[in-house]
GROMACS .gro file of C-alpha atoms in nm:
model
  193
    1MET     CA    1   0.724   0.634  -0.914
    2ASN     CA    2   0.770   0.296  -1.039
    3THR     CA    3   0.528   0.172  -1.298
    4VAL     CA    4   0.418  -0.162  -1.381
    5THR     CA    5   0.290  -0.211  -1.744
    6ILE     CA    6   0.045  -0.455  -1.821
    7GLU     CA    7  -0.074  -0.572  -2.166
    8GLY     CA    8  -0.446  -0.676  -2.134
    9GLN     CA    9  -0.724  -0.813  -2.398
   10LEU     CA   10  -1.087  -0.669  -2.372
   11ARG     CA   11  -1.383  -0.853  -2.235
   12SER     CA   12  -1.670  -0.923  -2.392
   13ASP     CA   13  -1.819  -1.246  -2.206
   14LEU     CA   14  -1.862  -1.163  -1.868
   15GLY     CA   15  -2.009  -1.475  -1.732
   16LYS     CA   16  -1.887  -1.729  -1.451
   17LYS     CA   17  -1.818  -2.030  -1.782
   18ALA     CA   18  -1.634  -1.680  -1.961
   19THR     CA   19  -1.428  -1.618  -1.619
   20ARG     CA   20  -1.358  -2.031  -1.534
   21GLN     CA   21  -1.231  -2.045  -1.906
   22LEU     CA   22  -1.030  -1.732  -1.825
   23ARG     CA   23  -0.888  -1.848  -1.535
   24SER     CA   24  -0.785  -2.199  -1.655
   25GLU     CA   25  -0.589  -2.026  -1.938
   26GLU     CA   26  -0.384  -1.885  -1.600
   27LYS     CA   27  -0.552  -1.512  -1.692
   28VAL     CA   28  -0.686  -1.264  -1.444
   29PRO     CA   29  -1.005  -1.103  -1.481
   30CYS     CA   30  -0.981  -0.736  -1.427
   31VAL     CA   31  -1.192  -0.439  -1.364
   32ILE     CA   32  -1.102  -0.031  -1.446
   33TYR     CA   33  -1.348   0.207  -1.256
   34GLY     CA   34  -1.332   0.588  -1.214
   35GLY     CA   35  -1.302   0.699  -1.578
   36ALA     CA   36  -1.570   0.766  -1.802
   37ASP     CA   37  -1.729   0.445  -1.809
   38SER     CA   38  -1.600   0.063  -1.662
   39ILE     CA   39  -1.384  -0.139  -1.903
   40SER     CA   40  -1.349  -0.515  -1.800
   41PHE     CA   41  -1.021  -0.717  -1.940
   42SER     CA   42  -0.814  -0.993  -1.848
   43ALA     CA   43  -0.444  -1.044  -1.801
   44PRO     CA   44  -0.181  -1.324  -1.778
   45ILE     CA   45  -0.116  -1.375  -1.394
   46ALA     CA   46   0.235  -1.380  -1.475
   47VAL     CA   47   0.247  -0.980  -1.580
   48LEU     CA   48  -0.001  -0.927  -1.267
   49LYS     CA   49   0.241  -1.031  -1.036
   50PRO     CA   50   0.504  -0.770  -0.968
   51LEU     CA   51   0.255  -0.518  -0.880
   52VAL     CA   52   0.044  -0.725  -0.665
   53TYR     CA   53   0.331  -0.928  -0.449
   54THR     CA   54   0.523  -0.653  -0.336
   55SER     CA   55   0.476  -0.369  -0.050
   56ARG     CA   56   0.530  -0.082  -0.267
   57PHE     CA   57   0.305   0.172  -0.366
   58GLN     CA   58   0.295   0.172  -0.772
   59LEU     CA   59   0.095   0.320  -1.037
   60ALA     CA   60  -0.029   0.063  -1.335
   61GLU     CA   61   0.002   0.154  -1.697
   62ILE     CA   62  -0.288  -0.081  -1.869
   63LYS     CA   63  -0.253  -0.099  -2.265
   64LEU     CA   64  -0.584  -0.198  -2.405
   65ASP     CA   65  -0.626  -0.241  -2.778
   66GLY     CA   66  -0.438   0.113  -2.848
   67LYS     CA   67  -0.526   0.289  -2.540
   68VAL     CA   68  -0.323   0.343  -2.224
   69TYR     CA   69  -0.497   0.387  -1.906
   70LYS     CA   70  -0.333   0.475  -1.571
   71CYS     CA   71  -0.417   0.313  -1.297
   72VAL     CA   72  -0.356   0.240  -0.917
   73VAL     CA   73  -0.476  -0.116  -0.788
   74LYS     CA   74  -0.787  -0.078  -0.586
   75ASP     CA   75  -0.897  -0.414  -0.466
   76LEU     CA   76  -0.741  -0.773  -0.504
   77GLN     CA   77  -0.942  -1.053  -0.463
   78PHE     CA   78  -0.813  -1.436  -0.362
   79ASP     CA   79  -0.924  -1.805  -0.437
   80LYS     CA   80  -1.055  -1.880  -0.076
   81VAL     CA   81  -0.896  -2.269  -0.136
   82THR     CA   82  -0.576  -2.227  -0.364
   83ASP     CA   83  -0.508  -1.837  -0.225
   84GLU     CA   84  -0.446  -1.782  -0.627
   85LEU     CA   85  -0.512  -1.429  -0.794
   86ALA     CA   86  -0.887  -1.455  -0.877
   87HIS     CA   87  -0.992  -1.084  -1.030
   88ILE     CA   88  -0.843  -0.735  -0.945
   89ASP     CA   89  -1.021  -0.369  -0.935
   90PHE     CA   90  -0.831  -0.084  -1.072
   91MET     CA   91  -0.881   0.275  -1.061
   92GLU     CA   92  -0.802   0.491  -1.328
   93LEU     CA   93  -0.612   0.832  -1.249
   94VAL     CA   94  -0.771   1.107  -1.394
   95ASP     CA   95  -0.598   1.416  -1.358
   96ASP     CA   96  -0.838   1.651  -1.195
   97LYS     CA   97  -1.025   1.438  -0.978
   98LYS     CA   98  -0.898   1.324  -0.610
   99VAL     CA   99  -0.818   0.946  -0.527
  100ILE     CA  100  -0.797   0.768  -0.238
  101VAL     CA  101  -0.472   0.509  -0.206
  102SER     CA  102  -0.265   0.386   0.105
  103ILE     CA  103   0.074   0.502   0.095
  104PRO     CA  104   0.387   0.287   0.229
  105VAL     CA  105   0.507   0.500   0.582
  106LYS     CA  106   0.906   0.480   0.554
  107LEU     CA  107   1.061   0.529   0.880
  108VAL     CA  108   1.391   0.719   0.830
  109GLY     CA  109   1.699   0.774   1.107
  110GLN     CA  110   1.832   0.610   1.408
  111SER     CA  111   1.619   0.702   1.742
  112VAL     CA  112   1.793   0.824   2.022
  113GLY     CA  113   1.529   0.610   2.229
  114VAL     CA  114   1.688   0.313   2.036
  115LYS     CA  115   2.067   0.387   2.083
  116ALA     CA  116   1.964   0.427   2.448
  117GLY     CA  117   1.872   0.057   2.454
  118GLY     CA  118   1.497   0.087   2.345
  119ARG     CA  119   1.309  -0.116   2.097
  120LEU     CA  120   1.164   0.050   1.786
  121VAL     CA  121   0.798  -0.108   1.730
  122VAL     CA  122   0.612  -0.013   1.372
  123LYS     CA  123   0.209   0.037   1.414
  124MET     CA  124   0.154   0.139   1.083
  125LYS     CA  125   0.257   0.048   0.794
  126THR     CA  126   0.068   0.260   0.548
  127VAL     CA  127  -0.170   0.496   0.580
  128LYS     CA  128  -0.461   0.622   0.339
  129VAL     CA  129  -0.463   0.972   0.159
  130LYS     CA  130  -0.684   1.164  -0.047
  131SER     CA  131  -0.492   1.323  -0.328
  132LEU     CA  132  -0.432   1.453  -0.688
  133PRO     CA  133  -0.290   1.210  -0.930
  134LYS     CA  134   0.014   1.377  -1.007
  135ASP     CA  135   0.093   1.448  -0.595
  136LEU     CA  136   0.100   1.097  -0.543
  137VAL     CA  137   0.487   0.957  -0.400
  138GLU     CA  138   0.620   0.592  -0.355
  139HIS     CA  139   0.572   0.641   0.031
  140LEU     CA  140   0.621   0.920   0.310
  141GLU     CA  141   0.916   0.919   0.464
  142VAL     CA  142   0.907   0.990   0.871
  143SER     CA  143   1.197   1.117   1.088
  144VAL     CA  144   1.247   0.862   1.366
  145GLU     CA  145   1.585   1.037   1.515
  146ASN     CA  146   1.440   1.279   1.779
  147LEU     CA  147   1.193   0.980   1.922
  148GLU     CA  148   1.281   0.870   2.286
  149LEU     CA  149   1.195   0.571   2.496
  150ASN     CA  150   0.854   0.556   2.582
  151GLU     CA  151   0.771   0.825   2.258
  152ASN     CA  152   0.521   0.791   1.980
  153ILE     CA  153   0.492   0.933   1.629
  154ARG     CA  154   0.162   1.002   1.543
  155VAL     CA  155  -0.052   1.019   1.198
  156GLU     CA  156  -0.027   1.396   1.316
  157ASP     CA  157   0.340   1.375   1.248
  158ILE     CA  158   0.376   1.263   0.947
  159GLU     CA  159   0.421   1.536   0.588
  160ALA     CA  160   0.230   1.475   0.305
  161PRO     CA  161   0.223   1.774   0.103
  162ASN     CA  162  -0.078   1.864  -0.112
  163MET     CA  163  -0.228   1.532   0.043
  164GLU     CA  164  -0.506   1.519   0.308
  165ILE     CA  165  -0.452   1.201   0.516
  166MET     CA  166  -0.762   1.035   0.611
  167ASN     CA  167  -0.669   0.805   0.920
  168SER     CA  168  -0.733   0.961   1.257
  169ALA     CA  169  -0.456   1.217   1.381
  170ARG     CA  170  -0.366   1.020   1.713
  171ILE     CA  171  -0.352   0.683   1.617
  172PRO     CA  172   0.048   0.573   1.677
  173VAL     CA  173   0.283   0.499   1.354
  174ALA     CA  174   0.578   0.401   1.557
  175SER     CA  175   0.720   0.421   1.895
  176VAL     CA  176   1.042   0.340   2.094
  177VAL     CA  177   0.959   0.075   2.428
  178MET     CA  178   1.194  -0.048   2.676
  179THR     CA  179   1.302  -0.396   2.657
  180ARG     CA  180   1.313  -0.649   2.917
  181GLN     CA  181   1.668  -0.594   2.942
  182LEU     CA  182   1.646  -0.213   3.004
  183ARG     CA  183   1.368  -0.259   3.277
  184GLN     CA  184   1.612  -0.520   3.438
  185GLU     CA  185   1.902  -0.304   3.444
  186GLU     CA  186   1.670  -0.016   3.597
  187ALA     CA  187   1.504  -0.236   3.842
  188ALA     CA  188   1.832  -0.326   3.985
  189GLU     CA  189   1.967  -0.005   3.991
  190GLY     CA  190   1.668   0.097   4.186
  191LYS     CA  191   1.733  -0.168   4.438
  192LYS     CA  192   2.138  -0.092   4.496
  193LYS     CA  193   1.958   0.278   4.616
   0.00000   0.00000   0.00000
């Protein structure tokens, strides 16, 4: 799994004035939760960009004063006016403690319904899972090869070894729908008969 290394500095001043000062230096205030105690730190915005501006599920290896923390991004906050990154919450990965994260769904294969003229519609790009840190994966693969016209693949069809999927089992992940052209062709054939 891809890991982004972040070198940060511990924060002692936690007020608004200190936070404004950090942001003026192009640093982002961050917090690590989930471990023995909460840790406040800051990191340069340039170092955080590969972790924030991506659709991939990645781990963060945060280095603070000689200690290394394995984490995942839990929450992001952006400035309402400038849309710049304002704050990040990280969840520390503890070996024997389950975490809830959103993992991307990767559709693989060419659908039978698409080959017949249908169009593949992606309805869910991520699923929420509960798992031990050692069982986390970069993405969950779902084969769409047997997907016929007007059929769905649902959350219950996703194979997630050693993970509990938190989404409702009946929610569609992807479906193959008829295109307008295919409907017109079927209607024209129906009139010929």
